[in-house]
PDB file of C-alpha atoms in Angstrom:
ATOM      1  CA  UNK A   3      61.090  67.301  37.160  1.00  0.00           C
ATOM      2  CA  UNK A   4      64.113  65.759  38.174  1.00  0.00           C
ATOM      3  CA  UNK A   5      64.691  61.901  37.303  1.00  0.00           C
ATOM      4  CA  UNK A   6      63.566  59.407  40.105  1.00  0.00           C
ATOM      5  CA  UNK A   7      61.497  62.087  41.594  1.00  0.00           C
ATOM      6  CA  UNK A   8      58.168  59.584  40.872  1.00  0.00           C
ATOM      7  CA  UNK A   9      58.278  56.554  42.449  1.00  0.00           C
ATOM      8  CA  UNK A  10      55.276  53.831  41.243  1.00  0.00           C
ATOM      9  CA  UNK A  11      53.196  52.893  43.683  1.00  0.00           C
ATOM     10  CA  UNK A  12      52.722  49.342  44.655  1.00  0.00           C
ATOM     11  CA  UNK A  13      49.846  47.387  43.551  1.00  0.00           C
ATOM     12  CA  UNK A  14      46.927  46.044  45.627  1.00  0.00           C
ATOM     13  CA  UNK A  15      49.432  43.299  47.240  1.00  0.00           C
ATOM     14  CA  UNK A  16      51.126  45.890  49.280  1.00  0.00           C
ATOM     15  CA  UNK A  17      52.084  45.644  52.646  1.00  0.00           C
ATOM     16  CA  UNK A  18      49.293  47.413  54.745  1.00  0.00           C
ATOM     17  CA  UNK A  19      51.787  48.902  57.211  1.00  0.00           C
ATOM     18  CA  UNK A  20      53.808  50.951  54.166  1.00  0.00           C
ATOM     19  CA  UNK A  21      50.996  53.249  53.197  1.00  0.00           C
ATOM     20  CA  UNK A  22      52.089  56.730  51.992  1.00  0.00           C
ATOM     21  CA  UNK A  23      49.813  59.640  54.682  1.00  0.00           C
ATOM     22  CA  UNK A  24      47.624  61.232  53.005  1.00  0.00           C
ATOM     23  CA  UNK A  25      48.084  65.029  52.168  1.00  0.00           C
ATOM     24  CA  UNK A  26      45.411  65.913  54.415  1.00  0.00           C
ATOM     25  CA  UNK A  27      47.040  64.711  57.044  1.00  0.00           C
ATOM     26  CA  UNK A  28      49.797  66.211  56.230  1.00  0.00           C
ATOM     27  CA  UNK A  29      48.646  69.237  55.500  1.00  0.00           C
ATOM     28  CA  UNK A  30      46.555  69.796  58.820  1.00  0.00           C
ATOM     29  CA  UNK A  31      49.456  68.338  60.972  1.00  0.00           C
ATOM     30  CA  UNK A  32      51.416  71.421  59.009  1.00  0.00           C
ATOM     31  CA  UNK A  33      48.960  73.871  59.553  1.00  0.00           C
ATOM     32  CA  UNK A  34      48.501  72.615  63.468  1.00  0.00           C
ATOM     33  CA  UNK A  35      52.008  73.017  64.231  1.00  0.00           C
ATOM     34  CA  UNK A  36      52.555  76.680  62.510  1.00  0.00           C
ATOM     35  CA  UNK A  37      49.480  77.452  64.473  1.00  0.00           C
ATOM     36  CA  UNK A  38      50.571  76.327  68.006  1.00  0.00           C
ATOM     37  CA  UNK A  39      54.332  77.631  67.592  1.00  0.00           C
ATOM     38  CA  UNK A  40      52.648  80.942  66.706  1.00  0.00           C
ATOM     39  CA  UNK A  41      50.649  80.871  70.055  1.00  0.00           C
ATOM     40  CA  UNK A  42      47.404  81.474  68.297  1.00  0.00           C
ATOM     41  CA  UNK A  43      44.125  79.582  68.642  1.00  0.00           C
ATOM     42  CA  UNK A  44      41.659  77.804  66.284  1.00  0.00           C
ATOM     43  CA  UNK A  45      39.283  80.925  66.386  1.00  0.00           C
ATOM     44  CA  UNK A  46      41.875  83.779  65.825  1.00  0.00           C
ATOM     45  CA  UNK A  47      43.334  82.215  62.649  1.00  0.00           C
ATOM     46  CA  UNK A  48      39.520  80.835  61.508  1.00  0.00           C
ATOM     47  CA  UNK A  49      38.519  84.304  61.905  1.00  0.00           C
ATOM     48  CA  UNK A  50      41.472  86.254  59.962  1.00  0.00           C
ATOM     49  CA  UNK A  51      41.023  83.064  57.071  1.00  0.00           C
ATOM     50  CA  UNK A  52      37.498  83.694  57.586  1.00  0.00           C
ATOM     51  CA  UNK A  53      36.346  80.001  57.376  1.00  0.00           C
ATOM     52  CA  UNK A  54      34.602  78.358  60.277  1.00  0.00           C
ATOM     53  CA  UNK A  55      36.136  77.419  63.517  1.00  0.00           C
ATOM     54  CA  UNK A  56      34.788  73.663  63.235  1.00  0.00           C
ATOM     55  CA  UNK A  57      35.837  73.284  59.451  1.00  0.00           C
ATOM     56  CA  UNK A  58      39.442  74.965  60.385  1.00  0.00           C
ATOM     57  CA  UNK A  59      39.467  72.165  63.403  1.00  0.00           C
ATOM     58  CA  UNK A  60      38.860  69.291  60.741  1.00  0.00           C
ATOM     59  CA  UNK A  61      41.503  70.433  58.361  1.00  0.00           C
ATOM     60  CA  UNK A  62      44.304  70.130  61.427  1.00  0.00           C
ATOM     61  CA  UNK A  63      42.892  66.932  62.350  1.00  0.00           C
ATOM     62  CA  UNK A  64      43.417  65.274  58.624  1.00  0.00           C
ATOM     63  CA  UNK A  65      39.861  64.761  58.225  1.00  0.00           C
ATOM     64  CA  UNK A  66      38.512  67.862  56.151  1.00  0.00           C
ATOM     65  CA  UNK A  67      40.697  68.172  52.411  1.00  0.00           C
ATOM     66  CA  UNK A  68      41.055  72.064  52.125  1.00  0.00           C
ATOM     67  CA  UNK A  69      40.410  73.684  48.433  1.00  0.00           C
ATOM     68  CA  UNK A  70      43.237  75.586  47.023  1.00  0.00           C
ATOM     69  CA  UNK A  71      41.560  79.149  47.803  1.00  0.00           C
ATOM     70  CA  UNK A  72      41.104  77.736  51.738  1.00  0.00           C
ATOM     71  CA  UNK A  73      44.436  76.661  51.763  1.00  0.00           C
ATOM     72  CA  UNK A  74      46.019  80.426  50.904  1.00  0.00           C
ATOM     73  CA  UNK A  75      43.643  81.710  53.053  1.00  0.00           C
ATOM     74  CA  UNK A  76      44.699  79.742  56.175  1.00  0.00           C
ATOM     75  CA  UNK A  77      48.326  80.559  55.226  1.00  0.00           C
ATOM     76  CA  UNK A  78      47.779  83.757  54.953  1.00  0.00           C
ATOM     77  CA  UNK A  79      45.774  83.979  58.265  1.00  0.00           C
ATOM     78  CA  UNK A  80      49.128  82.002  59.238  1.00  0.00           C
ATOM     79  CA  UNK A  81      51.477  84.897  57.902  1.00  0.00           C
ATOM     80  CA  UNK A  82      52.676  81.823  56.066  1.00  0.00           C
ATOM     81  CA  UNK A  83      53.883  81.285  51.710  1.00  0.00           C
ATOM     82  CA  UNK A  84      52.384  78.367  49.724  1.00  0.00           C
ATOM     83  CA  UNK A  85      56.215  77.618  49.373  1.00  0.00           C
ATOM     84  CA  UNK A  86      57.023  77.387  53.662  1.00  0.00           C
ATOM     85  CA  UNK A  87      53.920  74.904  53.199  1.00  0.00           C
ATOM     86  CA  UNK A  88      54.971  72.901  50.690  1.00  0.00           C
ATOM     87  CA  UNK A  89      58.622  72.785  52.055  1.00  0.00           C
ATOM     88  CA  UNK A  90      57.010  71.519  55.447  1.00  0.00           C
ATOM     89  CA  UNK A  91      55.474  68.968  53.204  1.00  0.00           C
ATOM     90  CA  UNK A  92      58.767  67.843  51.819  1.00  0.00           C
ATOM     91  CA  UNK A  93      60.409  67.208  55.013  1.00  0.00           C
ATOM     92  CA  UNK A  94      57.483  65.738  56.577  1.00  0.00           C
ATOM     93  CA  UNK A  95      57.454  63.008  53.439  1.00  0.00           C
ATOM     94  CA  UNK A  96      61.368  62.474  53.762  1.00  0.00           C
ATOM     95  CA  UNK A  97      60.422  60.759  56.732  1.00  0.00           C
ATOM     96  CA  UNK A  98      59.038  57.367  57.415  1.00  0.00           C
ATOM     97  CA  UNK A  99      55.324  58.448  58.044  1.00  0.00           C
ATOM     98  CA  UNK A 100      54.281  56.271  61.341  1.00  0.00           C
ATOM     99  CA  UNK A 101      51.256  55.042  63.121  1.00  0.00           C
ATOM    100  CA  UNK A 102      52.635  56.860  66.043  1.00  0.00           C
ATOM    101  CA  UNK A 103      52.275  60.026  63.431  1.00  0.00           C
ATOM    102  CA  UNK A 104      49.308  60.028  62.591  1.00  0.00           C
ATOM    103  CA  UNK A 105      47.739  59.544  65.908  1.00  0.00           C
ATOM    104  CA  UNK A 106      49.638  62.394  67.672  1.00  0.00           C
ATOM    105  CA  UNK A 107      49.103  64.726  63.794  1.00  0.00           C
ATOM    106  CA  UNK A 108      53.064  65.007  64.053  1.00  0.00           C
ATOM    107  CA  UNK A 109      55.143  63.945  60.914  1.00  0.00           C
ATOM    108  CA  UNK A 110      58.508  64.148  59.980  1.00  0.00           C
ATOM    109  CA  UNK A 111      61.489  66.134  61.333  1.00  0.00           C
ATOM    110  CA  UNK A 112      59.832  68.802  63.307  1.00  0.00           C
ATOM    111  CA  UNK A 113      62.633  71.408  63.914  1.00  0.00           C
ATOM    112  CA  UNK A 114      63.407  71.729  60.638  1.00  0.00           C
ATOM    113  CA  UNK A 115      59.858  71.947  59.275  1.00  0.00           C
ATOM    114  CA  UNK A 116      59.212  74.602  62.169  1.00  0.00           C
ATOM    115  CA  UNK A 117      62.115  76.377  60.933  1.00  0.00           C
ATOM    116  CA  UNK A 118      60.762  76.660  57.428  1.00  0.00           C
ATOM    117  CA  UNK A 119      57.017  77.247  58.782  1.00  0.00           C
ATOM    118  CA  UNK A 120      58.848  79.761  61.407  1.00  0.00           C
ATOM    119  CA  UNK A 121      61.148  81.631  58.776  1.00  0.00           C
ATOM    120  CA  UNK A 122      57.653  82.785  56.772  1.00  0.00           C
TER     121      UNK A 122
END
């Protein structure tokens, strides 16, 4: 790794409104967004990962933490690389990560992490 890729974390003291989203946020906000821009519904893609509809629906929503071998499946159910993911990931943590995110499950520049979710 590059130097002043890690950052420390601040200690309990820290202001409340600079938390860091959590990757399952993230994550599900990701896989939401591939999903819709792809035209596809909750069931087709829970189907073709072959995980349940309701779990699938608590990933997107930040509220379920996927296991690695979920996680490939839904991106491959996607049509999608680990990499497009984890590039989506990037540009979504670039950004300041707001309240207004997490309630709407958007983060981060959206064009360009639908390009990179899009170009998979």
């Amino acid at each position: 790794m590059g130097e002043g890729v890690l950052r420390a974390v601040p200690g309990p003291g820290r202001d409340e409104g600079t938390d860091d989203p959590l990757m399952r946020d993230l994550v599900g906000a990701a896989l939401r967004r591939a999903r819709l821009r792809q035209g596809r519904t909750l069931k087709d893609v829970a189907d073709r990962a072959q995980v349940s509809l309701p779990y699938l629906s608590e990933i997107e929503r930040g509220r379920k933490e996927p296991s690695s071998e979920v996680l490939a499946a839904v991106c491959r159910a996607l049509g999608l690389h680990l990499v497009d993911l984890v590039g989506a990931l990037h540009s979504d943590l670039s950004t300041p990560w707001t309240t207004a995110h997490r309630s709407t499950g958007r983060g981060g520049r959206h064009g360009r992490t639908e390009a990179l979710l899009l170009a998979a």
